[in-house]
Coordinates of C-alpha atoms and ligand atoms in Angstrom, one line a residue:
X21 CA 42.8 -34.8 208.9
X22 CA 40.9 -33.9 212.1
X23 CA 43.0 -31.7 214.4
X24 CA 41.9 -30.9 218.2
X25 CA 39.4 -28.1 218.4
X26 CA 41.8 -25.2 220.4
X27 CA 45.0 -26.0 216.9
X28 CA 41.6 -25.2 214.5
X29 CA 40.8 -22.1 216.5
X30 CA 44.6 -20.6 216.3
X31 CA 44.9 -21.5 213.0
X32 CA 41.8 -20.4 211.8
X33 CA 42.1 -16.8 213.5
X34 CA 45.1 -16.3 211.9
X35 CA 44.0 -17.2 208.7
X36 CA 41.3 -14.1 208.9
X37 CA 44.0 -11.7 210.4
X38 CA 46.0 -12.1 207.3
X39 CA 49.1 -10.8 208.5
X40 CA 49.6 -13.4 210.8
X41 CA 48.7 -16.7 208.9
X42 CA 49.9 -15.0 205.6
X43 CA 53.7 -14.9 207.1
X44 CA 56.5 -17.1 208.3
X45 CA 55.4 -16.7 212.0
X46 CA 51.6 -17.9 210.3
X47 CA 53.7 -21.1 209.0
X48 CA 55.6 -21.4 212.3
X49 CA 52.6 -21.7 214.2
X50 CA 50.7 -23.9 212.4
X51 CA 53.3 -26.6 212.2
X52 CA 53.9 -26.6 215.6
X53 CA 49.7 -27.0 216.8
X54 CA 48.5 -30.7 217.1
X55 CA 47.1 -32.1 213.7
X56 CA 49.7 -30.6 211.2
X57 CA 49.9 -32.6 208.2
X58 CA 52.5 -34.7 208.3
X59 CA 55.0 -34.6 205.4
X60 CA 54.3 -36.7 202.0
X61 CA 57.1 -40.0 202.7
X62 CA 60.3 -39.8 201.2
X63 CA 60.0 -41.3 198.1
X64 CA 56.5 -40.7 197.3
X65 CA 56.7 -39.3 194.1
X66 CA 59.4 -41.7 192.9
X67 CA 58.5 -42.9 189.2
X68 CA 56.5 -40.2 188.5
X69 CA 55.9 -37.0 186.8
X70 CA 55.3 -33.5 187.7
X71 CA 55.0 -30.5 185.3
X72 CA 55.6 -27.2 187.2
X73 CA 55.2 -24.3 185.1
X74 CA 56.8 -20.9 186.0
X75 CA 59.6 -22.9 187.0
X76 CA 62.6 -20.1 186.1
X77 CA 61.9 -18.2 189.3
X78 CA 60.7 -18.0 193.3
X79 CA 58.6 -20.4 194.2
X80 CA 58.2 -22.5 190.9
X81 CA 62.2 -23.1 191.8
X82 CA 60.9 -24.0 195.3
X83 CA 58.4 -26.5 194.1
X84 CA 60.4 -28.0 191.4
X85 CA 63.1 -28.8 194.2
X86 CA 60.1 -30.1 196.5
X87 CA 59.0 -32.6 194.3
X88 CA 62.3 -33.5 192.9
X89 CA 63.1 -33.9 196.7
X90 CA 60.3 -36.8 197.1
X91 CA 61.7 -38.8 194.0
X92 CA 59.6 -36.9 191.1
X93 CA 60.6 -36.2 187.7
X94 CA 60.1 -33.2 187.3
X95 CA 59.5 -30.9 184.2
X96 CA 60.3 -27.6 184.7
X97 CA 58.3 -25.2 182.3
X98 CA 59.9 -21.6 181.4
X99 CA 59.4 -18.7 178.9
X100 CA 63.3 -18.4 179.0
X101 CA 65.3 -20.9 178.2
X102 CA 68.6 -19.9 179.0
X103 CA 67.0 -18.6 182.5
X104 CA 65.5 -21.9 182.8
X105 CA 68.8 -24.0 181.9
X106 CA 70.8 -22.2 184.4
X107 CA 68.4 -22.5 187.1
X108 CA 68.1 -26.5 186.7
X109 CA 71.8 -26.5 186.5
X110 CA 71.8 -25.1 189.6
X111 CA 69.6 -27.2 191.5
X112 CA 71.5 -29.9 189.7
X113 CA 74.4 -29.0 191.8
X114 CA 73.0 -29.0 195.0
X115 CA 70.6 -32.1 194.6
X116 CA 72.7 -34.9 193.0
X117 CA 70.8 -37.4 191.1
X118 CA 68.0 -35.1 190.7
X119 CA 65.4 -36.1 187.1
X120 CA 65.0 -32.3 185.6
X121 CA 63.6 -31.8 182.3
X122 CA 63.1 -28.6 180.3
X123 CA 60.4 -27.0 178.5
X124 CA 59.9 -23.8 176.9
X125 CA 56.1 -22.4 176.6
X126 CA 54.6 -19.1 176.5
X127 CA 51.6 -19.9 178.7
X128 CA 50.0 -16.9 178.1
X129 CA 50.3 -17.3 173.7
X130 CA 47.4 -20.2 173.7
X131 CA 48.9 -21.3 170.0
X132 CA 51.9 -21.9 171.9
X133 CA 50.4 -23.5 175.2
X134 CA 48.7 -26.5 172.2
X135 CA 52.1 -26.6 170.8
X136 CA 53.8 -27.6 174.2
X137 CA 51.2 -29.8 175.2
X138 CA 51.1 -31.6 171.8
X139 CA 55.4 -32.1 172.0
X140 CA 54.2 -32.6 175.8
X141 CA 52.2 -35.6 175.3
X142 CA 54.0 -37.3 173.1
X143 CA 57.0 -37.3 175.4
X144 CA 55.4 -38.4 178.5
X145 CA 52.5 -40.7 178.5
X146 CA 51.7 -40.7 182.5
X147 CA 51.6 -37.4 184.2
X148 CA 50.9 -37.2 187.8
X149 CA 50.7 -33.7 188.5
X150 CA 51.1 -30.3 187.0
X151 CA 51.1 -26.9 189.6
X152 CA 50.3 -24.0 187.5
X153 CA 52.6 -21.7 189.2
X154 CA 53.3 -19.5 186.5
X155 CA 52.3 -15.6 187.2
X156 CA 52.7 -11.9 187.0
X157 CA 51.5 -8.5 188.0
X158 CA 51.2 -6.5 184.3
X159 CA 51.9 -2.7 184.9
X160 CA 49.6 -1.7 182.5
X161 CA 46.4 -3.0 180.7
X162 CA 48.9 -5.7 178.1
X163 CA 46.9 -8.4 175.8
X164 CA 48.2 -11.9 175.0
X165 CA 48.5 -12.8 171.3
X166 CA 45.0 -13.7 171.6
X167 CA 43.7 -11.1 172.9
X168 CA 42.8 -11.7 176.3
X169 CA 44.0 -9.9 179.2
X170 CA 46.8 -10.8 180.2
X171 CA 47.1 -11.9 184.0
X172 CA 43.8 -13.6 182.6
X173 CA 45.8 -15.6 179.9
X174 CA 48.3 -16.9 182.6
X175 CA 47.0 -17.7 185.4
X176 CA 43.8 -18.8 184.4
X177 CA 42.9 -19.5 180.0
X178 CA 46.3 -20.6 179.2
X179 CA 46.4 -23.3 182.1
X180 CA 43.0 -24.4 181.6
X181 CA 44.0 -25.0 178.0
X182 CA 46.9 -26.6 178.8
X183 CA 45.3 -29.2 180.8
X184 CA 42.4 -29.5 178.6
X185 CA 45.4 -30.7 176.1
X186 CA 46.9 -32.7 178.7
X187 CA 43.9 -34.9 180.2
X188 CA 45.4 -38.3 178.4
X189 CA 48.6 -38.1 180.6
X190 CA 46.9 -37.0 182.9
X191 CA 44.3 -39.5 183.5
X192 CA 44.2 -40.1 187.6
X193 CA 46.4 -36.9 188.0
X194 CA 46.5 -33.6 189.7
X195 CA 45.9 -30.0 188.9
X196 CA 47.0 -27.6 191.2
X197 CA 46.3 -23.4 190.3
X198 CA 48.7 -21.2 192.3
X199 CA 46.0 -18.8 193.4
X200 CA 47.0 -15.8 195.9
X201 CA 45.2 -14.5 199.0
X202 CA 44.4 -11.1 197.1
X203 CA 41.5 -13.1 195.7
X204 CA 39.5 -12.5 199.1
X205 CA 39.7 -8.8 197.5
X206 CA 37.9 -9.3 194.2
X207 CA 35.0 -10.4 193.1
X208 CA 34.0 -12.5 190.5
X209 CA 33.7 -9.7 187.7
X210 CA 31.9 -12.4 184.8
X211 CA 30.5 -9.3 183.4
X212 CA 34.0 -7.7 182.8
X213 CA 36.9 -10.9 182.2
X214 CA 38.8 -8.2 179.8
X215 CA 39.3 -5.5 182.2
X216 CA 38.1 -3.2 180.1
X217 CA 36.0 -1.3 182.0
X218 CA 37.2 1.1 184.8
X219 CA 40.8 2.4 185.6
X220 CA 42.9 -0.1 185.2
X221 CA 45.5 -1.0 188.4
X222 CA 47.4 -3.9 188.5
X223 CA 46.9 -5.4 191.9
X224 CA 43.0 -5.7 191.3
X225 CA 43.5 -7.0 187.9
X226 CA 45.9 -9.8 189.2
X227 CA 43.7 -10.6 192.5
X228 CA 40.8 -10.8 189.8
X229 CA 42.1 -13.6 187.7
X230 CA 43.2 -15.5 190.9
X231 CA 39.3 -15.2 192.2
X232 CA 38.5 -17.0 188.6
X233 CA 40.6 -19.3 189.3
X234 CA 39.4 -20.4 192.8
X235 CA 35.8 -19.7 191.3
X236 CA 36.5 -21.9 188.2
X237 CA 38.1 -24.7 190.3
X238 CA 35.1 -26.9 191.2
X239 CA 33.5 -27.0 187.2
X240 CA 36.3 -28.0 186.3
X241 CA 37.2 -30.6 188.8
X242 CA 33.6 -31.8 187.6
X243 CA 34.5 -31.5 183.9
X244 CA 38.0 -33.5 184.5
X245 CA 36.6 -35.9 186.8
X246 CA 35.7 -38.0 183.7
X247 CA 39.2 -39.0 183.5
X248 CA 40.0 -39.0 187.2
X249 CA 41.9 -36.0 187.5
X250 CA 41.5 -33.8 190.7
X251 CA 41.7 -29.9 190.9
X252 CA 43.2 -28.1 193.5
X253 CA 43.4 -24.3 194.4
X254 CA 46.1 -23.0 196.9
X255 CA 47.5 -19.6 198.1
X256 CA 51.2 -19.7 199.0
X257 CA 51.1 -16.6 201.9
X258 CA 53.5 -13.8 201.2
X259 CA 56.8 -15.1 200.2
X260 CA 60.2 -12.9 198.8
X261 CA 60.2 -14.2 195.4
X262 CA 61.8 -12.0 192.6
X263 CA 58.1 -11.6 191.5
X264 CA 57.0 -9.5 194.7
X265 CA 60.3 -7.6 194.6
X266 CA 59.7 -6.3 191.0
X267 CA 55.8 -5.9 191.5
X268 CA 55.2 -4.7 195.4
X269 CA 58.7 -3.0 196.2
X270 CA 56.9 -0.9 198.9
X271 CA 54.7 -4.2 200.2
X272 CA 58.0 -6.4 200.6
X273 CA 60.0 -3.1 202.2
X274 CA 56.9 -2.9 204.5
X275 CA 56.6 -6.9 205.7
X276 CA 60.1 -8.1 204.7
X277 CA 61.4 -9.6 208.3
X278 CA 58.0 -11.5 208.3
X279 CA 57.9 -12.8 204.8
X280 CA 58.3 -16.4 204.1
X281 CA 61.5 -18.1 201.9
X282 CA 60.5 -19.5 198.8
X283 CA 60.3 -23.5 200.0
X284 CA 57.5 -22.5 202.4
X285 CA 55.9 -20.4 200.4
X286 CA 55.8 -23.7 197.7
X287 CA 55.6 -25.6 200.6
X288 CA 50.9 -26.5 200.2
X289 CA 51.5 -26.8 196.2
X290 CA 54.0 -29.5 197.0
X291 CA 52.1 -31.2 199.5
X292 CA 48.9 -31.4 197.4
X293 CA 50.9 -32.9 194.1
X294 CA 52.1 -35.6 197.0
X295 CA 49.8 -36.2 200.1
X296 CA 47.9 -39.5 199.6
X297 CA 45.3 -40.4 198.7
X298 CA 44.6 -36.9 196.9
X299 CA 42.3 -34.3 198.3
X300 CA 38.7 -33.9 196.9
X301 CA 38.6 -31.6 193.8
X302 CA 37.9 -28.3 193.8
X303 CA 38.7 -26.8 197.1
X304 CA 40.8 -23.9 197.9
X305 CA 43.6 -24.4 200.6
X306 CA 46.6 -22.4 202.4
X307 CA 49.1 -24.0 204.9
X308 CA 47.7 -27.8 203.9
X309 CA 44.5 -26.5 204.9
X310 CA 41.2 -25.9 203.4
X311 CA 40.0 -22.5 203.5
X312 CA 36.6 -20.5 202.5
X313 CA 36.9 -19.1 199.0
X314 CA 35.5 -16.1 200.0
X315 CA 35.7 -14.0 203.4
X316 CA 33.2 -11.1 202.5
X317 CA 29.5 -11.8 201.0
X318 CA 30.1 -9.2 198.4
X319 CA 32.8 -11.8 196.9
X320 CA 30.6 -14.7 197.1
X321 CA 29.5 -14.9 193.4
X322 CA 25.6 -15.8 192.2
X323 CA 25.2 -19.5 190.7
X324 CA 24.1 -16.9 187.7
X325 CA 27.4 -15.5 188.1
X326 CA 29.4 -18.7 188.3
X327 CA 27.6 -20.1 185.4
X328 CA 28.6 -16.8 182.9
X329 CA 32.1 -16.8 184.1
X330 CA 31.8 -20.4 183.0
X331 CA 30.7 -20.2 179.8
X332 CA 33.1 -16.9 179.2
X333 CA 35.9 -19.6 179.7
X334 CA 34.4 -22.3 178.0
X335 CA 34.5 -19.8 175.1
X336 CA 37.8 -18.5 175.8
X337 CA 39.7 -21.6 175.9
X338 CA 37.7 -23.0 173.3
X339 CA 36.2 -26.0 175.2
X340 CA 33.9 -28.9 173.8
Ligands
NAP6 N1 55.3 -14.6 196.2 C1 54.1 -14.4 196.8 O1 54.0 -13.9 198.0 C2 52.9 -14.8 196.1 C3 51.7 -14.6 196.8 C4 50.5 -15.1 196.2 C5 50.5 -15.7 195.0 N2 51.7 -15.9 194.4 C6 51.7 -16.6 193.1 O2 52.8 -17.6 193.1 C7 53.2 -17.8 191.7 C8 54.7 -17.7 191.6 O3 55.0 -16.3 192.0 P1 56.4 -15.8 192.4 O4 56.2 -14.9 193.6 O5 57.4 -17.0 192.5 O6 56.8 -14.9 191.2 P2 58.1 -14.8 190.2 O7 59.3 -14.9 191.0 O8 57.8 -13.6 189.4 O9 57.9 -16.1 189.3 C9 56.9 -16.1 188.3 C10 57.2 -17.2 187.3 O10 56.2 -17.2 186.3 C11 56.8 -17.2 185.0 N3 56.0 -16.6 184.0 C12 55.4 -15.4 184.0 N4 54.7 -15.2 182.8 C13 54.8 -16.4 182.1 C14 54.4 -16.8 180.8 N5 53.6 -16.0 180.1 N6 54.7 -18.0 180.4 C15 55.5 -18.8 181.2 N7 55.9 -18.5 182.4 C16 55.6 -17.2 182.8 C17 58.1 -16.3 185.2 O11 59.0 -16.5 184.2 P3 60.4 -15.6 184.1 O12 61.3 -16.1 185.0 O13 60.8 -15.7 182.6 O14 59.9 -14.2 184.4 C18 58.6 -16.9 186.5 O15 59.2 -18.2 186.3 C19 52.4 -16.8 190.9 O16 51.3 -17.4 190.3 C20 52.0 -15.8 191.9 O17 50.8 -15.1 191.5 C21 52.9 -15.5 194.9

């Protein structure tokens, strides 16, 4: 994946203006330099199985139809099921032929999470992927049924859990944690997973849990890599998804002509669950690209600090 030296430079410049890379033009430009990617084959995915979880809305829709596009069947994960039925029934209709199975699963309830995965794995004995895409910006300070914070229980315990649960399907597979570009905000903040400390607001409680994720990302591509199973961290750019209509209505009023649709903002998480052969564990990408996990020193977390967010997990999700 070498690309010439003058396509890096754009792209990486872009990348550290944000507003460029983040958008459609970002996307735009990128596929048009010398070295892009080139798309997973039709077909790729045919025979196999994808779990995409936050699949109800935005760009968990996107990358259900993504997959489902290069042969995958794919098994669409949602708190709602009657949301969740009427959106496969819809891409039903426009994609003839298309495998779509449904789950319901509270990712952030962990009781719930061990539940699915149990049903889960008894169902489906080989799973190639699953792209924890499920998220949300929590107005206020809100605990799961657990106890944990809750942009903390989704996007970061609850999947870890649920791939902890998962690793015998998932033996040779791929994870892949729907991160977000906030993270270059935030810090690791080990000494405070909870939130409990300082006013709350929920843009830096969200960017925090998608740092942990990106953090967390290379232990445990070293704890899964037992079985074979690769992790991957991506951020999608800023796409119009009902999630950044509800949660930034003044953001999306501000960038809205330069936002990107929902398939390109899924466009990386569908391309890492397909691109052969898979790409090392535990890197952090954007555009089908690796990028630095952190821009500013101040975010670059301690090995002291890295190892007692690790253990804080370990705790929280209960790992051996
Ligand atoms: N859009 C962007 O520009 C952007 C940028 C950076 C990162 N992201 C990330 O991309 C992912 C998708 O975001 P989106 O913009 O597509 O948002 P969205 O339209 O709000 O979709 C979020 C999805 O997550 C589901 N979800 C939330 N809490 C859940 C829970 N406890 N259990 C199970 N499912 C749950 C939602 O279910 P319901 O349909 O029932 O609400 C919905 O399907 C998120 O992880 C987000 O942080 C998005």
């Amino acid at each position: 994946m070498t690309r010439p030296l003058l396509a890096r430079a754009v792209d990486t410049a872009m990348d550290r203006s944000l507003v460029l890379g983040y958008t459609t033009i970002g996307l735009a430009v990128r596929r048009a330099l010398p070295g892009w990617p080139s798309d997973p084959p039709a077909g790729v995915l045919e025979g196999r199985h994808v779990l995409v979880t936050g699949a109800s809305s935005g760009l968990g829709v996107a990358t259900v139809e993504g997959v489902a596009a290069l042969g995958a069947t794919v098994h669409m994960l949602v708190r709602d099921e009657a949301k969740g039925a009427k959106v496969a029934d819809s891409i039903r209709a426009t994609r003839p032929g298309v495998e779509l199975r449904l789950w319901r699963c509270d990712v952030a309830d962990l009781d719930d999470v061990r539940r699915f995965a149990g049903e889960f794995g008894a169902a489906v004995d080989d799973l190639h992927a699953v792209v924890h895409n499920a998220g949300l910006m929590p107005p206020t300070r809100t605990e799961s049924p657990q106890g944990l914070e809750l942009s903390m229980a989704v996007h970061l315990v609850g999947p870890v859990v649920m791939t902890e649960a998962l690793r015998g399907p998932l033996t040779g597979g791929r994870v892949v944690f729907v991160s977000s570009g906030g993270m270059y905000g935030q810090p690791l903040r080990a000494d405070d997973p909870g939130y409990t400390t300082g006013d709350y607001a929920p843009a830096t409680s969200y960017a925090r849990s998608k740092r942990w994720q990106v953090e967390m990302a290379p232990l445990l591509g070293e704890r899964w890599a037992a079985d074979r199973i690769t992790v991957a961290t991506m951020h999608p750019g800023w796409a119009d998804t009902p999630g950044v209509q509800e949660s930034l209505p003044r953001f999306r009023a501000i960038t809205r002509p330069v936002l990107r649709d929902d398939a390109q903002g899924a466009d990386t998480s569908v391309w890492l669950s397909a691109v052969e052969p898979a790409p090392s564990t535990g890197k952090f990408w954007h555009d089908r690209a690796e990028r630095p996990t952190s821009l500013l020193p101040t975010t670059r977390p301690s090995d002291e600090t890295r190892a007692r967010a690790w253990a804080w997990l370990r705790g929280a999700a209960d790992l051996p």
